[in-house]
Amino acid sequence: MLVIDNVTRRFGDKAAVAGARIEIPVGSMVGVIGRSGAGKSTLLRMINRLIDPSEGRILFEGADVTAMRGGELRNWRSRAAMIFQQFNLVNRLDVLTNVLTGRLNHVPLWRSLTKTFTDAERTLALRALERLGIAEVALQRADTLSGGQQQRVAIARTLMQEPRIILADEPIASLDPLNAKVVMDALRDINQRDGITVISNLHTLDTARHYCDRIVGMANGHVVFDGAPAELDDAVVRQIYGTDGAPLDERITSTAIIPGRQYATA
Amino acid sequence: MTTQPTGAASFDLMRTRIDAHRREKFRASLLGIAIFAGLFALASWWTDFGITPLIDGLPKLGDYIAKLFSTPVSQSSSERIPVVSLTHLFGDWDTKQSLLYWFYNIGTFLRLIVDTVAMAVLATLMGFSIAFVLSFPASYNLSPHGAIVWTCRRFLELLRSVPDLVFALFFVFCYGIGPLAGILAMGLHSAGALGKLFSELNENASPRPAEGITAVGGDWFEKIRYAIVPQVLPGFLSYGLLRFEINVRSSAIIGVVGAGGIGEELKKVINFNRYEDISAVIILIVLLVVLIDTLSGYLRQRLIRDARVI
């Protein structure tokens, strides 16, 4: 169980996240939706502790994540794996090495600094790539790959961490619709087969509805909705996307293009 | 959604603002040109730099070249100014003013040239290693603490601001005459110069891979090793080669204060007024520098293009 207990993060005077309270049981697939600047990214980064909360606590199975320091914190980061919108791979390293960096927290320093990985680790990395359908690019440099392939490398890296949670910060926002589907399918597969909790920030409402069994809606740093996709009605969508009561067709949040139809963009 | 100002009023407002913006930029350009021109004028006036003396002296350059080729060998001044003439330039060992006559001592000179290159290699490796280690704590985006950045930067500045010739004087005093003093002097100066350039490369490295390595639970050393070094190493090596070129030039001169290499010989032959030897040593130094520059330029091109370097 991951508990986000009244967490606030301020940047200057502005609260990016204000008093967020969320409880996420193990094995959930949660989508966090909201407009740009609603605080989704800050929320996710606080869970991995790339950003520290100004107030409140984050607990994982009773342990206070927000109080962790040093080696304990690095262990936690290894268990709460991150996926980024811009993939955050090391471009000049080959794909296999990028995937192997997922093991860094499990490897003694002399081995990591000399890039000495065991056969078992290399096998594990290749398996992870194979599972994501991109084993054949293992020796290519990361920056020679397409965006969709790079994001799958990033997912393979998280698998090497043997994480309890995967935090995906806009994983498909830089991808075309087909690659977006491949990446979301992979995340759902990991969630269902490995029982790893997946928390994903998403721009598109239809993706969240389709893939997630729970949706958290954020607006101006506040959690304004927390429930099943079916409970997400027009009124709530208007509140999340802040259309000031004007009618909103939720397809405008989608990247899917429906030919022959036009809708007002408020 | 966002409220967009519409209508002719806001259009006219933006037109006015764009015009104001353009006037502002024009004024900034004028100011820049004025500052440049002012500095140029001031410095020219102070140093008596000007076009007229430049043009006045120009014919003398022609005279010098003409004399080089026209002065007869027999004249006494030929001992002082090397006279270049096809009749004796390719003469045998005993012909005065021939290439072979100048290079009668070629064996010694070549050994000293190799000494000089070896000094430059050692000094560059030493400087590169020190700069590599210090550049990470000296980068604002990587250093664990601001005080560490400050300390490392001041230390590198100290190494950089002391010319290697001055370091060499100091080390000749400590370790005596010989290449060791020259190597240490150039090594320390190189460390300062390279450290500054390296830390700038580090600060321009993309933070995304670093964030990725932090997020998987990597520590500071692992972040440097996996996220920063692969990005900056080609640049490091390129700057290192450039420094090697500089050190080759430097080590040809640094011997003048007794710090080893061909420079020591240069000073000796100047002191003894052995003009043919001076000609030979200078020709060798020029050839060496051209050779090293060409070679290292080629290697740096390869580095930038080649993807296999880490």
mmCIF file of C-alpha atoms in Angstrom, chain A residues 45 48 74 77-78 84 86 88-90 92-93 101 104-105 112-113 115 117 141 161 266, chain B residues 1 208-209 211-219 221-222 225-226 230-231 234 307 309-310:
data_model
loop_
_atom_site.group_PDB
_atom_site.id
_atom_site.type_symbol
_atom_site.label_atom_id
_atom_site.label_comp_id
_atom_site.label_asym_id
_atom_site.label_seq_id
_atom_site.Cartn_x
_atom_site.Cartn_y
_atom_site.Cartn_z
ATOM 1 C CA ARG A 45 8.402 12.880 -8.786
ATOM 2 C CA ASN A 48 10.421 8.709 -6.315
ATOM 3 C CA ARG A 74 18.575 4.880 -3.273
ATOM 4 C CA ARG A 77 14.234 4.757 -5.788
ATOM 5 C CA SER A 78 15.248 1.398 -7.182
ATOM 6 C CA PHE A 84 9.888 9.805 -18.258
ATOM 7 C CA GLN A 86 11.641 12.236 -22.724
ATOM 8 C CA ASN A 88 15.962 9.932 -20.063
ATOM 9 C CA LEU A 89 18.207 7.279 -21.556
ATOM 10 C CA VAL A 90 21.956 7.820 -21.960
ATOM 11 C CA ARG A 92 25.691 7.706 -26.275
ATOM 12 C CA LEU A 93 25.525 4.306 -24.579
ATOM 13 C CA THR A 101 21.835 0.688 -15.493
ATOM 14 C CA LEU A 104 23.084 -0.053 -10.519
ATOM 15 C CA ASN A 105 21.578 -0.062 -7.057
ATOM 16 C CA SER A 112 29.439 -0.227 -11.692
ATOM 17 C CA LEU A 113 32.376 2.154 -12.229
ATOM 18 C CA LYS A 115 30.970 -1.400 -16.151
ATOM 19 C CA PHE A 117 28.147 -6.818 -15.261
ATOM 20 C CA ARG A 141 23.199 3.313 -29.547
ATOM 21 C CA GLN A 161 15.145 -2.718 -11.051
ATOM 22 C CA ALA A 266 -13.613 25.729 -26.229
ATOM 23 C CA MET B 1 -9.787 28.133 -21.367
ATOM 24 C CA ARG B 208 17.894 13.999 -18.487
ATOM 25 C CA PRO B 209 20.224 10.971 -18.378
ATOM 26 C CA GLU B 211 17.874 12.267 -13.734
ATOM 27 C CA GLY B 212 17.341 8.783 -15.161
ATOM 28 C CA ILE B 213 20.331 7.349 -13.280
ATOM 29 C CA THR B 214 19.292 9.086 -10.051
ATOM 30 C CA ALA B 215 15.787 7.672 -10.462
ATOM 31 C CA VAL B 216 17.014 4.064 -10.698
ATOM 32 C CA GLY B 217 18.801 4.502 -7.354
ATOM 33 C CA GLY B 218 22.311 5.218 -8.622
ATOM 34 C CA ASP B 219 24.666 7.216 -6.400
ATOM 35 C CA PHE B 221 29.672 8.244 -8.796
ATOM 36 C CA GLU B 222 27.303 6.149 -10.887
ATOM 37 C CA ARG B 225 30.028 7.380 -14.787
ATOM 38 C CA TYR B 226 26.870 6.523 -16.709
ATOM 39 C CA PRO B 230 29.515 9.281 -21.984
ATOM 40 C CA GLN B 231 28.190 12.715 -22.954
ATOM 41 C CA PRO B 234 34.531 13.082 -26.777
ATOM 42 C CA ALA B 307 30.250 7.176 -32.607
ATOM 43 C CA VAL B 309 34.046 6.548 -28.542
ATOM 44 C CA ILE B 310 32.159 5.625 -25.379
#
